[in-house]
mmCIF file of C-alpha atoms in Angstrom:
data_model
loop_
_atom_site.group_PDB
_atom_site.id
_atom_site.type_symbol
_atom_site.label_atom_id
_atom_site.label_comp_id
_atom_site.label_asym_id
_atom_site.label_seq_id
_atom_site.Cartn_x
_atom_site.Cartn_y
_atom_site.Cartn_z
ATOM 1 C CA MET A 1 58.313 9.828 -28.759
ATOM 2 C CA THR A 2 60.527 10.925 -25.894
ATOM 3 C CA GLN A 3 60.741 8.370 -23.104
ATOM 4 C CA LYS A 4 59.717 9.496 -19.626
ATOM 5 C CA PRO A 5 62.626 9.907 -17.200
ATOM 6 C CA PHE A 6 62.589 7.271 -14.474
ATOM 7 C CA SER A 7 64.130 6.985 -11.022
ATOM 8 C CA GLN A 8 64.021 3.642 -9.233
ATOM 9 C CA ALA A 9 64.452 5.463 -5.917
ATOM 10 C CA CYS A 10 61.260 7.468 -6.580
ATOM 11 C CA GLU A 11 59.422 4.281 -7.440
ATOM 12 C CA ASN A 12 60.613 2.667 -4.217
ATOM 13 C CA ASN A 13 59.856 5.553 -1.859
ATOM 14 C CA LYS A 14 56.609 6.945 -3.288
ATOM 15 C CA ASP A 15 54.235 4.840 -1.184
ATOM 16 C CA PRO A 16 55.970 5.343 2.190
ATOM 17 C CA ILE A 17 56.125 9.085 1.527
ATOM 18 C CA LEU A 18 52.506 9.270 0.363
ATOM 19 C CA THR A 19 51.369 7.547 3.550
ATOM 20 C CA GLU A 20 52.892 10.388 5.574
ATOM 21 C CA LEU A 21 51.715 13.170 3.242
ATOM 22 C CA LYS A 22 48.108 11.975 3.467
ATOM 23 C CA ARG A 23 48.341 12.533 7.212
ATOM 24 C CA LEU A 24 50.378 15.749 7.126
ATOM 25 C CA PHE A 25 48.545 17.532 4.309
ATOM 26 C CA THR A 26 44.921 17.086 5.414
ATOM 27 C CA LYS A 27 44.410 20.866 5.736
ATOM 28 C CA VAL A 28 46.782 21.959 2.957
ATOM 29 C CA HIS A 29 45.436 23.685 -0.163
ATOM 30 C CA ARG A 30 48.477 24.317 -2.381
ATOM 31 C CA VAL A 31 51.773 22.416 -2.373
ATOM 32 C CA LEU A 32 54.919 23.781 -3.976
ATOM 33 C CA GLU A 33 57.235 20.909 -4.890
ATOM 34 C CA ILE A 34 60.844 22.068 -5.186
ATOM 35 C CA GLY A 35 63.080 19.929 -7.375
ATOM 36 C CA SER A 36 60.458 17.657 -8.933
ATOM 37 C CA GLY A 37 63.216 15.765 -10.761
ATOM 38 C CA THR A 38 61.687 13.121 -13.005
ATOM 39 C CA GLY A 39 58.132 14.179 -12.102
ATOM 40 C CA GLN A 40 57.221 10.768 -10.713
ATOM 41 C CA HIS A 41 56.274 12.007 -7.251
ATOM 42 C CA ALA A 42 54.074 14.809 -8.585
ATOM 43 C CA ALA A 43 52.284 12.453 -10.964
ATOM 44 C CA TYR A 44 51.734 9.851 -8.240
ATOM 45 C CA PHE A 45 50.839 12.090 -5.310
ATOM 46 C CA ALA A 46 48.468 14.608 -6.906
ATOM 47 C CA PRO A 47 45.780 12.118 -8.015
ATOM 48 C CA GLN A 48 45.713 10.686 -4.484
ATOM 49 C CA LEU A 49 45.595 14.072 -2.744
ATOM 50 C CA ARG A 50 42.684 15.521 -4.677
ATOM 51 C CA HIS A 51 41.774 18.091 -2.028
ATOM 52 C CA LEU A 52 44.925 20.112 -2.813
ATOM 53 C CA PHE A 53 46.750 21.599 -5.816
ATOM 54 C CA TRP A 54 50.246 20.265 -6.510
ATOM 55 C CA GLN A 55 52.718 22.560 -8.288
ATOM 56 C CA PRO A 56 55.853 20.834 -9.631
ATOM 57 C CA THR A 57 58.982 22.933 -10.211
ATOM 58 C CA ASP A 58 62.598 22.377 -11.180
ATOM 59 C CA VAL A 59 65.438 23.859 -13.192
ATOM 60 C CA ALA A 60 64.534 24.496 -16.824
ATOM 61 C CA ALA A 61 66.424 21.468 -18.169
ATOM 62 C CA ASN A 62 64.154 19.038 -16.287
ATOM 63 C CA LEU A 63 60.738 20.453 -17.199
ATOM 64 C CA ALA A 64 60.234 18.518 -20.442
ATOM 65 C CA GLY A 65 60.652 15.202 -18.657
ATOM 66 C CA ILE A 66 58.377 16.247 -15.803
ATOM 67 C CA GLU A 67 55.696 17.251 -18.295
ATOM 68 C CA LEU A 68 55.599 13.725 -19.725
ATOM 69 C CA TRP A 69 54.605 12.436 -16.282
ATOM 70 C CA VAL A 70 52.181 15.324 -15.700
ATOM 71 C CA ALA A 71 50.448 14.623 -19.018
ATOM 72 C CA GLU A 72 50.141 10.927 -18.256
ATOM 73 C CA ALA A 73 48.699 11.606 -14.793
ATOM 74 C CA ASN A 74 46.034 13.872 -16.329
ATOM 75 C CA ALA A 75 45.046 15.170 -12.889
ATOM 76 C CA LYS A 76 43.119 18.439 -12.643
ATOM 77 C CA ASN A 77 44.891 19.292 -9.396
ATOM 78 C CA LEU A 78 48.378 18.904 -10.899
ATOM 79 C CA GLY A 79 49.906 22.052 -12.352
ATOM 80 C CA VAL A 80 52.103 22.463 -15.399
ATOM 81 C CA SER A 81 55.718 22.292 -14.244
ATOM 82 C CA GLN A 82 57.441 25.654 -13.847
ATOM 83 C CA VAL A 83 60.998 26.886 -13.462
ATOM 84 C CA LEU A 84 62.234 27.430 -9.925
ATOM 85 C CA ASN A 85 66.013 27.674 -9.774
ATOM 86 C CA MET A 86 67.634 28.277 -6.391
ATOM 87 C CA GLU A 87 70.348 30.351 -8.067
ATOM 88 C CA ARG A 88 67.648 32.854 -9.122
ATOM 89 C CA PRO A 89 64.489 31.899 -7.214
ATOM 90 C CA ASN A 90 61.283 33.595 -8.349
ATOM 91 C CA TRP A 91 59.224 32.870 -5.227
ATOM 92 C CA ARG A 92 56.583 35.493 -5.977
ATOM 93 C CA ASN A 93 55.399 33.471 -8.992
ATOM 94 C CA PHE A 94 53.935 30.894 -6.615
ATOM 95 C CA ARG A 95 51.289 30.742 -3.911
ATOM 96 C CA PHE A 96 51.447 27.858 -1.456
ATOM 97 C CA ASP A 97 50.737 26.838 2.114
ATOM 98 C CA ALA A 98 53.056 23.811 2.089
ATOM 99 C CA VAL A 99 56.421 22.982 0.544
ATOM 100 C CA TYR A 100 57.605 19.494 -0.369
ATOM 101 C CA SER A 101 61.087 18.617 -1.564
ATOM 102 C CA ALA A 102 62.658 15.178 -1.930
ATOM 103 C CA ASN A 103 66.298 14.240 -2.450
ATOM 104 C CA THR A 104 67.384 17.795 -3.179
ATOM 105 C CA ALA A 105 69.426 18.835 -0.132
ATOM 106 C CA HIS A 106 72.286 16.462 -0.930
ATOM 107 C CA ILE A 107 72.317 17.430 -4.623
ATOM 108 C CA MET A 108 72.184 21.224 -4.308
ATOM 109 C CA ALA A 109 75.264 23.091 -3.119
ATOM 110 C CA TRP A 110 74.897 24.025 0.553
ATOM 111 C CA PRO A 111 74.308 27.765 -0.102
ATOM 112 C CA LEU A 112 71.410 26.797 -2.387
ATOM 113 C CA VAL A 113 69.937 24.570 0.328
ATOM 114 C CA GLN A 114 70.023 27.610 2.602
ATOM 115 C CA THR A 115 68.342 29.681 -0.113
ATOM 116 C CA MET A 116 65.645 27.030 -0.551
ATOM 117 C CA ILE A 117 64.791 26.904 3.144
ATOM 118 C CA ALA A 118 64.939 30.643 3.820
ATOM 119 C CA GLY A 119 63.143 31.652 0.628
ATOM 120 C CA ALA A 120 60.336 29.140 0.897
ATOM 121 C CA ALA A 121 59.856 29.873 4.588
ATOM 122 C CA ALA A 122 59.567 33.600 3.908
ATOM 123 C CA GLU A 123 56.641 32.961 1.552
ATOM 124 C CA LEU A 124 54.886 30.355 3.691
ATOM 125 C CA PRO A 125 51.905 31.581 5.712
ATOM 126 C CA GLN A 126 51.788 31.084 9.454
ATOM 127 C CA ASP A 127 51.364 27.367 10.257
ATOM 128 C CA GLY A 128 52.486 26.470 6.723
ATOM 129 C CA LEU A 129 54.492 23.252 6.417
ATOM 130 C CA PHE A 130 57.931 22.589 4.964
ATOM 131 C CA VAL A 131 58.530 18.875 4.315
ATOM 132 C CA LEU A 132 62.000 17.678 3.314
ATOM 133 C CA TYR A 133 62.826 14.065 2.424
ATOM 134 C CA GLY A 134 66.229 12.467 2.082
ATOM 135 C CA PRO A 135 69.282 11.119 3.928
ATOM 136 C CA PHE A 136 70.808 13.165 6.749
ATOM 137 C CA ASN A 137 73.686 12.804 9.181
ATOM 138 C CA TYR A 138 73.091 13.133 12.921
ATOM 139 C CA ASN A 139 75.620 14.240 15.535
ATOM 140 C CA GLY A 140 78.272 14.351 12.828
ATOM 141 C CA LYS A 141 77.813 10.690 11.954
ATOM 142 C CA TYR A 142 76.329 8.671 9.101
ATOM 143 C CA THR A 143 73.227 6.678 9.964
ATOM 144 C CA SER A 144 74.389 3.685 7.897
ATOM 145 C CA ASP A 145 77.346 2.311 5.940
ATOM 146 C CA SER A 146 75.338 2.671 2.739
ATOM 147 C CA ASN A 147 74.825 6.388 3.420
ATOM 148 C CA GLU A 148 78.566 6.797 3.941
ATOM 149 C CA ARG A 149 79.245 5.145 0.577
ATOM 150 C CA PHE A 150 76.542 7.256 -1.070
ATOM 151 C CA ASP A 151 78.067 10.428 0.352
ATOM 152 C CA ALA A 152 81.504 9.484 -0.981
ATOM 153 C CA HIS A 153 79.960 8.874 -4.402
ATOM 154 C CA LEU A 154 78.169 12.238 -4.373
ATOM 155 C CA ARG A 155 81.308 14.147 -3.404
ATOM 156 C CA GLY A 156 83.272 12.269 -6.050
ATOM 157 C CA VAL A 157 80.832 13.488 -8.692
ATOM 158 C CA ASN A 158 80.700 17.062 -7.378
ATOM 159 C CA SER A 159 82.432 18.401 -4.285
ATOM 160 C CA ASN A 160 79.447 20.691 -3.609
ATOM 161 C CA GLN A 161 77.157 17.699 -3.161
ATOM 162 C CA GLY A 162 76.848 15.501 -0.104
ATOM 163 C CA ILE A 163 74.605 14.307 2.700
ATOM 164 C CA ARG A 164 73.794 17.258 4.963
ATOM 165 C CA HIS A 165 73.981 17.402 8.730
ATOM 166 C CA PHE A 166 70.519 17.495 10.268
ATOM 167 C CA GLU A 167 71.612 20.013 12.892
ATOM 168 C CA LYS A 168 72.798 22.495 10.241
ATOM 169 C CA VAL A 169 69.604 22.095 8.235
ATOM 170 C CA ASP A 170 67.458 22.595 11.323
ATOM 171 C CA GLU A 171 69.532 25.634 12.281
ATOM 172 C CA CYS A 172 68.686 27.190 8.907
ATOM 173 C CA ALA A 173 65.047 26.310 9.405
ATOM 174 C CA GLN A 174 64.931 27.852 12.872
ATOM 175 C CA ALA A 175 66.490 31.059 11.547
ATOM 176 C CA ALA A 176 63.636 31.174 9.019
ATOM 177 C CA ARG A 177 60.986 30.787 11.764
ATOM 178 C CA LEU A 178 60.391 27.122 10.988
ATOM 179 C CA VAL A 179 59.854 24.885 14.014
ATOM 180 C CA LEU A 180 60.552 21.162 13.707
ATOM 181 C CA GLN A 181 57.375 19.147 14.223
ATOM 182 C CA GLU A 182 58.433 15.650 13.214
ATOM 183 C CA ASP A 183 61.538 13.714 12.202
ATOM 184 C CA ILE A 184 60.185 10.524 10.666
ATOM 185 C CA THR A 185 62.259 7.416 10.019
ATOM 186 C CA MET A 186 61.748 6.231 6.438
ATOM 187 C CA PRO A 187 62.925 3.145 4.517
ATOM 188 C CA ALA A 188 66.450 2.878 3.077
ATOM 189 C CA ASN A 189 68.040 5.118 5.739
ATOM 190 C CA ASN A 190 66.074 8.219 4.775
ATOM 191 C CA ARG A 191 64.138 10.729 6.877
ATOM 192 C CA LEU A 192 61.079 12.903 6.414
ATOM 193 C CA LEU A 193 61.559 16.211 8.219
ATOM 194 C CA VAL A 194 58.509 18.354 8.914
ATOM 195 C CA TRP A 195 58.669 21.999 10.001
ATOM 196 C CA LYS A 196 55.858 24.462 10.691
ATOM 197 C CA LYS A 197 56.077 28.227 10.144
ATOM 198 C CA ARG A 198 55.545 30.217 13.324
#
């Protein structure tokens, strides 16, 4: 039997994130998760947010691992994982009034981050939410020494990766008619950014 993929970071951050999502998603019906990764967040969040439908997505190579978590969760409000690749995004395959994405902006190349924000925003209804979790730089500076080391590691692996500047991300969001509602401090030098479609 194939072993489920596991991320210690997902295990560590799932409860702090869920606390915020319970508050933010009270009126949400369908969540599109972009870059579900291991599938841990989808499997943990959906059973505790039973009023909404959670749709996990990722590149094709990650779907098998996500499905192991989806099957174990056995939640009626958790969809079968589907392909959503920012190089060829098929937005029209999905219906959603909120978007959630964790630890993707520093992994995707910057043009793909722009595609993610603009594409998702275009499909969001008015007042729809875009929630993005991860580390960000502010005013051109790292928020911690550990983030600086992490950024150096990312860029060493792939020069297209790296911690993004909050101001650039928010600029993309504004251009897509997303208005910043909250910038929430999270554990381990991460942030939870919340935009609303106007």
